[in-house]
Steps between C-alpha positions, in 0.01 A plus 500: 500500500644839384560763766246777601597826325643718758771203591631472140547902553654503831691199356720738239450835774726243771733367169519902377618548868749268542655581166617853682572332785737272293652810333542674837707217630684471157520858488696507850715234482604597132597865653768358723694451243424756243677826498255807606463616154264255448301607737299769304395260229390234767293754653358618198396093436362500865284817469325340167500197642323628821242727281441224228404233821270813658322488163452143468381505824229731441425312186442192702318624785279704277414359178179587310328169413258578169184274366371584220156381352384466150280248340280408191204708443225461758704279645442676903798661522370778719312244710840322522664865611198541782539119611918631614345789633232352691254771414304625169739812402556433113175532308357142367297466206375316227673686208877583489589802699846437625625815314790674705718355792385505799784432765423422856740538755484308850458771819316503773346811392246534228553741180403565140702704312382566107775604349482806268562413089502693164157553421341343838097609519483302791517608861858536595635476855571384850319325736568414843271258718284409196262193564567180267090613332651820403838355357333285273215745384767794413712257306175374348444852398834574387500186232154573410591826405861457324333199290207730388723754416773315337266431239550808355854567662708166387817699638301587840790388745388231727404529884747443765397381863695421819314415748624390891306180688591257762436250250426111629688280281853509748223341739347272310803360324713468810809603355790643735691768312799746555329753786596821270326327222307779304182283278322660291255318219471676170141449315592483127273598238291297263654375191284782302699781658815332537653725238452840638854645564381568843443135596776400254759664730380379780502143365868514449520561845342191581785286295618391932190464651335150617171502256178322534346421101124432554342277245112517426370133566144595420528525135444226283491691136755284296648812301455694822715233731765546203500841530501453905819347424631721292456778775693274717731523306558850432447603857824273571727655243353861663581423790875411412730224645478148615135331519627346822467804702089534374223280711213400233110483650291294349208751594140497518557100569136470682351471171565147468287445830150507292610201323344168567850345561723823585822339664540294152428811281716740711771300523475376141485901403775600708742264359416569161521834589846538624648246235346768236677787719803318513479418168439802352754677698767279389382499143597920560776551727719180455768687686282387838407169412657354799367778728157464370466139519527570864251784532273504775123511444247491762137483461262796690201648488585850691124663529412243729811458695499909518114452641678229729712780673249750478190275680784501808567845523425649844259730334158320524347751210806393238457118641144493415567639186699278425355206609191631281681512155620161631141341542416670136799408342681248624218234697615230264816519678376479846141359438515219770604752784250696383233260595518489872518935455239767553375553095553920599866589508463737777371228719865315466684477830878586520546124530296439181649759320841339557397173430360648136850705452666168590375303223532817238884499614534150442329415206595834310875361545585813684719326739713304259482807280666690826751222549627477165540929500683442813735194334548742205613795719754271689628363128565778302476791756843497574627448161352782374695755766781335590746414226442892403592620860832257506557601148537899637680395816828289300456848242538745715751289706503166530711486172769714614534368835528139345776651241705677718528230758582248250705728254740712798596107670573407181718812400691460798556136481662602148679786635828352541759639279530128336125449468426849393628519128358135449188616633476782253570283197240295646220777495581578151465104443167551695387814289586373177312120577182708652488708196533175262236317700281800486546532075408127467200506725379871378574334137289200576130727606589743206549248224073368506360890509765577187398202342143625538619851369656351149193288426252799585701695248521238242073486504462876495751504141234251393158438490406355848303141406339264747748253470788764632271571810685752734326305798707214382818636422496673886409199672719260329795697586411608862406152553900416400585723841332149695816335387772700595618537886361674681199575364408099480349540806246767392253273417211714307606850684567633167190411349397882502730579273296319212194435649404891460420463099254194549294750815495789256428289200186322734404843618462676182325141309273517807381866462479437092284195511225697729521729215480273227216278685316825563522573137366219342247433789431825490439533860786647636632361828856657647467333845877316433697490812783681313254787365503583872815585521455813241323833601121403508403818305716426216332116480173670534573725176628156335183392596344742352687496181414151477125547536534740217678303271257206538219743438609611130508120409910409636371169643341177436662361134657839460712453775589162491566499118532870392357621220587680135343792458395771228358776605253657239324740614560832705343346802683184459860674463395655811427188690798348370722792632341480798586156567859551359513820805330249794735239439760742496380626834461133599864485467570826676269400826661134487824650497419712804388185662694266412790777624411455860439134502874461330593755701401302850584202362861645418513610890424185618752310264740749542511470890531121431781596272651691751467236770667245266782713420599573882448129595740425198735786606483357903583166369827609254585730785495179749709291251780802450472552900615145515732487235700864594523372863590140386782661316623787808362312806646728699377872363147431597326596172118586496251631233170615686220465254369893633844620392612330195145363331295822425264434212376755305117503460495762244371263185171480325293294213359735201178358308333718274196411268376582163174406283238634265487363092610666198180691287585522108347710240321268233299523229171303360250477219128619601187451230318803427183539315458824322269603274529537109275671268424289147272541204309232440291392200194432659539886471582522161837602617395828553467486872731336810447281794705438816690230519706369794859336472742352725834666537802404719660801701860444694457603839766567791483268847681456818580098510653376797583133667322534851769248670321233726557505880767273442690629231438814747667321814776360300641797422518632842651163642803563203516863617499318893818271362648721293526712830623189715793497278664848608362422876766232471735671409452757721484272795825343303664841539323596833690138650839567415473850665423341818815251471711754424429695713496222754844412365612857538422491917590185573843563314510836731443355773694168522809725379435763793475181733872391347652863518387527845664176610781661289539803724465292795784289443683806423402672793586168735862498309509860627394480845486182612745288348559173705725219530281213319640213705507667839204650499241277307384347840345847506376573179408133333204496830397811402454453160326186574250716715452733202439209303208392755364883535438498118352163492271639845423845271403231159293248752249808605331513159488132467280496815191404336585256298588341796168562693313362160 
């Protein structure tokens, strides 16, 4: 059984601790024998030391653990959010209205503060005091209105809350944290508004925060359970990082209950269930299949465990409110207690109202729901804070402490006027085998991205062609990296750095086959999870463009199989133009939407890119870690990933779309009677009749090839690949950036490392110089304690690994 929370933090506090004990001991022993002009710089070491250890100290003592909930649509997130709060504070409702971020913040004093935003027509402000009614009815009021208004506002920034609660879930759960521990839940919003900038940001915030993904287990819609899954999905990749650190609910789980055999049904659903979640999730981020085959999922149904905590609240109005939405709601679930109760609610004892919360606890799967949140916490709690914290403390000192101890015994054990020149020639050995080691292994993660680069180039001098897929040509040679050491070890970590064409290519075939199905069906339907992701007034115009186009005859056989057409008359040119403009507009109101789903899409894939990059930079940074100190064991070489791996985020996919059809001038024979005046004989030639004649007239015509829906489509799924194709090669371009510059610090710094053993050895020939065989009783101990000190320093951020 793991350890509670606050013991795996006191754990590294009383390791953090003895590490400046150990150099204070080292420190004075080592001073005996130095000269006093070391003093100053072992000070100097000290004083960091002292302040870095006062920092991680705080850190430790005070960490701020995050959960964050999101969810599939109507899936009772906000009921979720009240059940950790213990109280009704975030507005519940049928339709989605999760539409800022509402963060909640445990004190023992209650507060609502609405923050004020570009454009806010809501009621701004503070409030101190405030009852849990009146939280929940002002932020009812404050969605209501920015979703009403946004309609005809699309950039209307979204609402911000904070509010402060003694929330309920520490109790419930059980869980025993750090005793500065600052909690705090943030309320994401709905998938619909997920794209504001406002929410956006505060998303990215959320990238190390524990997060609980709600899944809605009432619906049973076959194209609506796929799209359930695709939200699953793309909350996951907004939320950022490793699945493992996100608790799935299987909400809403009571409906099974009504079923004539519900344990088989349940059961049967939730396994199928979380083998499609699983499933699916692999199928999109490979580079977690391991982490997601272990994800925890827990089944719930929060309204009635939230009634469960509210029927015992010491307030007897709230408990018999409660336990009357219970009796309405929820009797199935407690229908033989409710036989030996009074049929009126109010007429419930205290006993009989616990006995009714009881069962709603129990059967809702509140309790195991509150065990597993506390198991979660304890898991991945501590990995989220502490590597970062001992990552700072060896920065800011750790590092230096380690390398001076181990570098200054060394010096002086070389300091001898016979081991001083060969120790010279022997960092120039060092240097020049580093540097060697370095080329070949910088050579090694270079050589797949350039490889990428030439091939790009070769398909942009030609005419890109399915069979010279740039999808193919990136993974085939990323792939390659498997086989090479280090990188062998990566598993599918690097599957980002392909996988982003076949998201943007399903994104942009999704939102074109709701077009192309609306077309022909003409009924247009744009509910596609990925049309979500684009600003809902510019769908709503494509919507409306749509509707138009099927009303002047673009549907039906039309669509599907276009049409040649020659326009005749005036009013026909005109309806023929007037297509040729809507489709054109089509194409300019697709564009815009099919902008911001790319455009989230791209975020998402680009943070995975991002993430794939640093884990593949941590990994060669390991290896040459290894390697440099392998070759100098005694110069105590390190490469923090915060100093040396800083990848730059500044890249971004380009898609732009074109349609309409050409309209040519044209020409074509029209009979025309006119009339002729004739003699005749039965008028003795002496007087005429009319006579009428056929005569062919050329006349001018606009002819034009209305394209079919598919011919339509095509065209902007080559303009999609043609784009891929200089993606590539930007990301191509964009990759060897980052190893260079990569290869630029880590050259810096393990040559800074060398020089400063370099001037240490000089400075020791200088000042110390000693007799090698008389005193190396002396000095051999105290390099050996060095030795341990920088093994104690290296052990402190391998702590976890060996609490796990």
């Amino acid at each position: 059984m793991s350890s509670p929370v606050y013991e795996i933090f006191e754990d590294v506090e009383d390791r953090a601790k003895l590490l400046a004990k150990s150099w204070d001991n080292f420190y004075m022993e080592i001073s005996q024998h130095l000269p006093d002009t070391y003093q100053p710089e072992m000070i100097k070491l000290s004083n960091n030391l002292e302040k870095a250890l006062e920092n991680l100290l705080g850190e430790l003592r005070n960490p701020t653990l995050t959960i964050a909930t999101t969810g599939t649509t109507s899936s009772g997130k906000s009921t979720l959010v009240n059940l950790l709060c213990g109280a009704e504070i975030v507005p519940m409702a049928v339709s989605e209205m999760s539409a800022g971020v509402v963060t909640i913040e445990y004190s023992d004093q209650i507060s609502l503060v609405i923050h004020e935003t570009p454009g806010a027509t809501w009621e701004c402000g503070e409030w101190q005091g405030i009852s849990e009614e009146e939280i929940s009815e002002r932020l009812y009021q404050v969605m209501i209105s920015y979703i009403d208004r946004r309609e005809g506002n699309p950039n209307l920034a979204c609402p911000q809350s904070a509010i402060s609660y003694p929330f309920k879930f520490l109790k419930e759960s059980d869980i025993e944290l750090p005793r500065g521990t600052k909690i705090r839940i943030m309320d994401l919003p709905g998938l619909a508004y997920v794209g504001d900038e406002g929410n956006a940001s505060v998303i990215r915030q959320c990238r190390e925060a524990l997060c609980i993904v709600t899944y809605n287990s009432a619906e049973t819609d076959r194209q609506k359970v796929s799209n359930l899954l695709q939200e699953v999905v793309t909350q996951v990749k907004d939320l950022g990082g490793s699945p493992a650190r996100m608790l799935f609910v299987l909400n809403k789980i009571d409906v099974f209950r009504t079923d004539k055999n519900w344990p088989e049904t349940e059961n049967r659903f939730v396994k199928n269930t979380i083998d499609s979640i699983k499933n699916e999730l692999i199928d999109r981020l490979k580079e977690y299949t391991e982490e997601i085959e272990n994800l925890q999922v827990v089944k719930l149904s929060t309204w009635p465990a939230l009634l469960a905590l509210q029927i015992q609240s010491e307030h007897d109005e709230l408990s018999f409110q409660a336990s009357k939405k219970a009796d309405n709601h929820f009797n199935g679930m407690v229908e033989d207690i409710l036989e030996d109760l009074p049929r009126k609610t109010q007429n419930w004892s205290r006993h009989d109202r616990k006995r009714v919360a009881d069962a709603l606890r129990q059967k809702s799967y509140a309790g195991e729901f509150f065990d597993n949140l506390n198991n979660h916490i304890t898991q991945h709690f501590p990995q989220l804070v502490i590597p970062q914290v001992v990552e700072r403390f060896n920065v800011a000192a750790g590092n230096a402490v380690a390398e001076w101890a181990k570098q200054t015994t060394t010096a002086i054990l070389n300091s001898s006027e016979d081991r001083y020149q060969q120790e010279c020639e022997e960092i120039e050995h060092i240097r020049g085998a580093i540097e060697h080691f370095l080329e070949i292994h910088d050579r090694n993660l270079r050589e797949p991205f350039e490889e990428i680069g030439k091939k790009i180039q070769q398909l942009l001098e030609q005419q890109p062609e399915d069979e010279n897929d740039p999808i193919v040509s990136i993974e085939n040679t990323i792939i390659k990296l498997k086989y090479v050491e280090p990188y062998d070890s990566l598993g599918e970590k690097l599957y980002p750095l392909y996988g982003w064409i076949r998201e943007l290519r399903q994104g942009i075939s999704q939102v074109l086959e709701a077009v192309a199905e609306s077309l022909e069906k003409g009924k247009v339907n744009l509910e596609s999870t990925n049309l979500k992701k684009a600003n809902y007034l510019k769908v709503n115009l494509l919507e409306r463009k749509l509707n138009r186009l099927v009303d002047l005859g673009y549907t039906a056989s039309v669509a599907k199989n276009g049409k040649n057409m020659e326009a005749r008359t005036e009013n026909e040119k005109k309806e023929l133009k007037q297509l040729n403009e809507e489709l054109n507009e089509l194409a300019i109101h697709l564009n815009l939407v099919l902008e911001d789903v790319v455009n989230q899409i791209s975020n998402q894939e680009l943070n995975r890119m991002h993430q794939a990059v640093e884990e593949l930079f941590s990994f060669h940074l390991s290896y040459l870690e290894k390697g440099s100190n392998d070759i100098a064991p005694n110069i105590a070489i390190k490469f923090p990933d915060s100093q040396v791996s800083k990848v730059d985020r500044q890249l971004k996919f380009n898609f732009k779309f074109k349609a309409g059809f050409p309209i040519t001038k044209g020409t074509w024979e029209e009979s025309v009677q006119k009339a002729v005046q004739k003699r005749v004989w039965w008028k003795l030639w002496l007087g005429t009749s009319t006579f009428y004649e056929m005569e062919y007239e050329i006349r001018s015509s606009d002819n034009a090839e209305i394209p079919s829906v598919e011919k339509l489509l095509e065209g902007w799924v080559l303009q999609s690949k043609q784009a891929e194709v200089e993606n590539v090669k930007q990301i191509a371009h964009w990759l060897l950036e980052q190893i260079d510059c990569l290869k630029k610090n880590v050259s810096q710094v393990q040559s800074d490392i060398i020089d400063r053993y370099q001037s240490r050895l000089d400075r020791a020939r200088q000042e110390v110089t000693i007799d090698y065989e008389k005193e190396k009783n002396i000095w051999e101990p105290m390099a050996q304690k060095a030795q341990q000190l920088t093994e104690e320093f290296s052990s402190l951020a391998k702590i976890l690994s060996k609490e796990s």
